[in-house]
């Protein structure tokens, strides 16, 4: 019981620290590293909920695939870093005010909602979720597959350098 | 841990992502902020299905779908950024005003 609490506290702190680094730093590479740290924290939070499979999937996909792809995209673009011009104070203050207001509103709604309590902690297995994926949610599964194929082909087509004298 | 702790962490993560979405000017940084908000949504879905009635495997299924959609979104977005950078030598959103009327 205490073990899960310690994992949760540590992971939540890591996730929020990583998120602040991912958003606050000026260097885009540092942002990506902060994002990886935040996802590590999020997967720790999922681990403290008992979702070990989902935690591994988060690390694999978000850090192993998305963060690395972002690093490649930044390296492929010439305008590294970008932010040479100073940030505008009005934009920072406006963004902070809006984000704080929206967060407070969400928290008020969440706080006042009536969540039905769970009937005891149930064990869950990734194998059972896999069974559901191939029976009840098989349409969702197929849709995700098609979406990923279309997105990958589309990404290649968009990023491809168009050859001169040749269409598309 | 109580359900409220998980919901609080998810809300704070969502708020940080929202701030970054509004304040950053680099397209890649905006994409990172959106991914943070998606991760916060995943925490919410998993915590609610695990600790508050319902079926925990449903939360697992929804989160896996979210991860798949996030992967597709990032692939398309990054290739668009590369194409935009090649076209206008910049990925600063305040420079990208060609469609402004």
Coordinates of N, CA, C and O in Angstrom, one line a residue, chain B residues 42-78:
Chain B
X42 N -5.0 10.6 -20.7 CA -4.8 9.2 -20.5 C -4.8 8.9 -19.0 O -5.4 7.9 -18.6
X43 N -4.1 9.7 -18.2 CA -4.1 9.5 -16.7 C -5.5 9.5 -16.2 O -5.9 8.6 -15.4
X44 N -6.3 10.5 -16.6 CA -7.7 10.6 -16.2 C -8.5 9.4 -16.5 O -9.2 8.8 -15.6
X45 N -8.4 8.9 -17.8 CA -9.2 7.8 -18.2 C -8.8 6.6 -17.4 O -9.7 5.8 -16.9
X46 N -7.5 6.3 -17.3 CA -7.1 5.1 -16.6 C -7.4 5.2 -15.1 O -8.0 4.2 -14.5
X47 N -7.2 6.3 -14.4 CA -7.6 6.4 -13.0 C -9.1 6.3 -12.8 O -9.5 5.6 -11.8
X48 N -9.9 6.9 -13.6 CA -11.3 6.8 -13.4 C -11.8 5.3 -13.7 O -12.7 4.9 -12.9
X49 N -11.3 4.7 -14.7 CA -11.8 3.3 -14.9 C -11.3 2.3 -13.9 O -11.9 1.3 -13.6
X50 N -10.1 2.6 -13.3 CA -9.5 1.7 -12.3 C -10.1 1.9 -10.9 O -10.3 0.9 -10.2
X51 N -10.2 3.2 -10.5 CA -10.6 3.5 -9.1 C -12.1 3.8 -9.0 O -12.5 4.0 -7.8
X52 N -12.8 4.0 -10.0 CA -14.2 4.5 -9.8 C -15.1 3.6 -10.7 O -15.6 4.1 -11.8
X53 N -15.5 2.4 -10.2 CA -16.4 1.6 -11.0 C -16.0 1.3 -12.4 O -14.9 1.6 -12.8
X54 N -16.8 0.7 -13.1 CA -16.5 0.4 -14.5 C -15.5 -0.7 -14.7 O -15.2 -1.4 -13.7
X55 N -14.9 -0.8 -15.9 CA -14.1 -1.9 -16.2 C -12.7 -1.5 -16.5 O -12.5 -0.7 -17.4
X56 N -11.7 -1.9 -15.7 CA -10.3 -1.4 -15.9 C -9.8 -1.7 -17.3 O -9.0 -0.9 -17.8
X57 N -10.2 -2.8 -17.9 CA -9.6 -3.1 -19.2 C -10.2 -2.2 -20.2 O -9.5 -1.9 -21.3
X58 N -11.3 -1.5 -20.0 CA -11.8 -0.5 -20.9 C -10.9 0.7 -20.9 O -10.6 1.3 -21.9
X59 N -10.4 1.1 -19.7 CA -9.4 2.2 -19.6 C -8.1 1.8 -20.4 O -7.6 2.7 -21.1
X60 N -7.7 0.6 -20.3 CA -6.5 0.2 -21.0 C -6.8 0.3 -22.5 O -5.9 0.8 -23.3
X61 N -7.9 -0.1 -23.0 CA -8.3 -0.1 -24.4 C -8.3 1.4 -24.9 O -7.7 1.7 -25.9
X62 N -9.0 2.2 -24.1 CA -9.1 3.6 -24.5 C -7.7 4.3 -24.6 O -7.4 5.1 -25.5
X63 N -6.8 4.0 -23.6 CA -5.5 4.6 -23.5 C -4.7 4.1 -24.7 O -3.9 4.9 -25.3
X64 N -4.8 2.8 -25.1 CA -4.0 2.4 -26.2 C -4.5 3.0 -27.5 O -3.6 3.4 -28.3
X65 N -5.8 3.3 -27.6 CA -6.3 4.0 -28.8 C -5.7 5.4 -28.8 O -5.3 5.9 -29.9
X66 N -5.7 6.1 -27.6 CA -5.1 7.4 -27.5 C -3.7 7.4 -27.9 O -3.2 8.4 -28.7
X67 N -2.9 6.4 -27.5 CA -1.5 6.4 -27.9 C -1.3 6.2 -29.4 O -0.5 6.9 -30.0
X68 N -2.2 5.4 -30.0 CA -2.1 5.2 -31.4 C -2.4 6.5 -32.2 O -1.7 6.9 -33.1
X69 N -3.5 7.2 -31.7 CA -3.8 8.4 -32.4 C -2.7 9.5 -32.2 O -2.4 10.2 -33.1
X70 N -2.1 9.5 -31.0 CA -1.0 10.5 -30.7 C 0.1 10.2 -31.7 O 0.8 11.1 -32.2
X71 N 0.4 8.9 -31.9 CA 1.6 8.6 -32.8 C 1.3 9.0 -34.2 O 2.1 9.6 -34.8
X72 N 0.0 8.8 -34.7 CA -0.3 9.2 -36.0 C -0.3 10.7 -36.2 O 0.3 11.2 -37.1
X73 N -0.8 11.4 -35.1 CA -0.8 12.8 -35.2 C 0.6 13.4 -35.2 O 0.9 14.3 -36.0
X74 N 1.5 12.8 -34.4 CA 2.9 13.4 -34.3 C 3.6 13.1 -35.7 O 4.3 14.0 -36.1
X75 N 3.4 12.0 -36.3 CA 4.0 11.7 -37.6 C 3.6 12.7 -38.6 O 4.4 13.3 -39.3
X76 N 2.3 12.9 -38.7 CA 1.8 13.9 -39.7 C 2.3 15.3 -39.4 O 2.7 16.0 -40.3
X77 N 2.2 15.7 -38.1 CA 2.6 17.0 -37.7 C 4.0 17.3 -38.0 O 4.4 18.3 -38.6
X78 N 4.9 16.3 -37.7 CA 6.3 16.6 -37.9 C 6.7 16.7 -39.4 O 7.5 17.5 -39.8

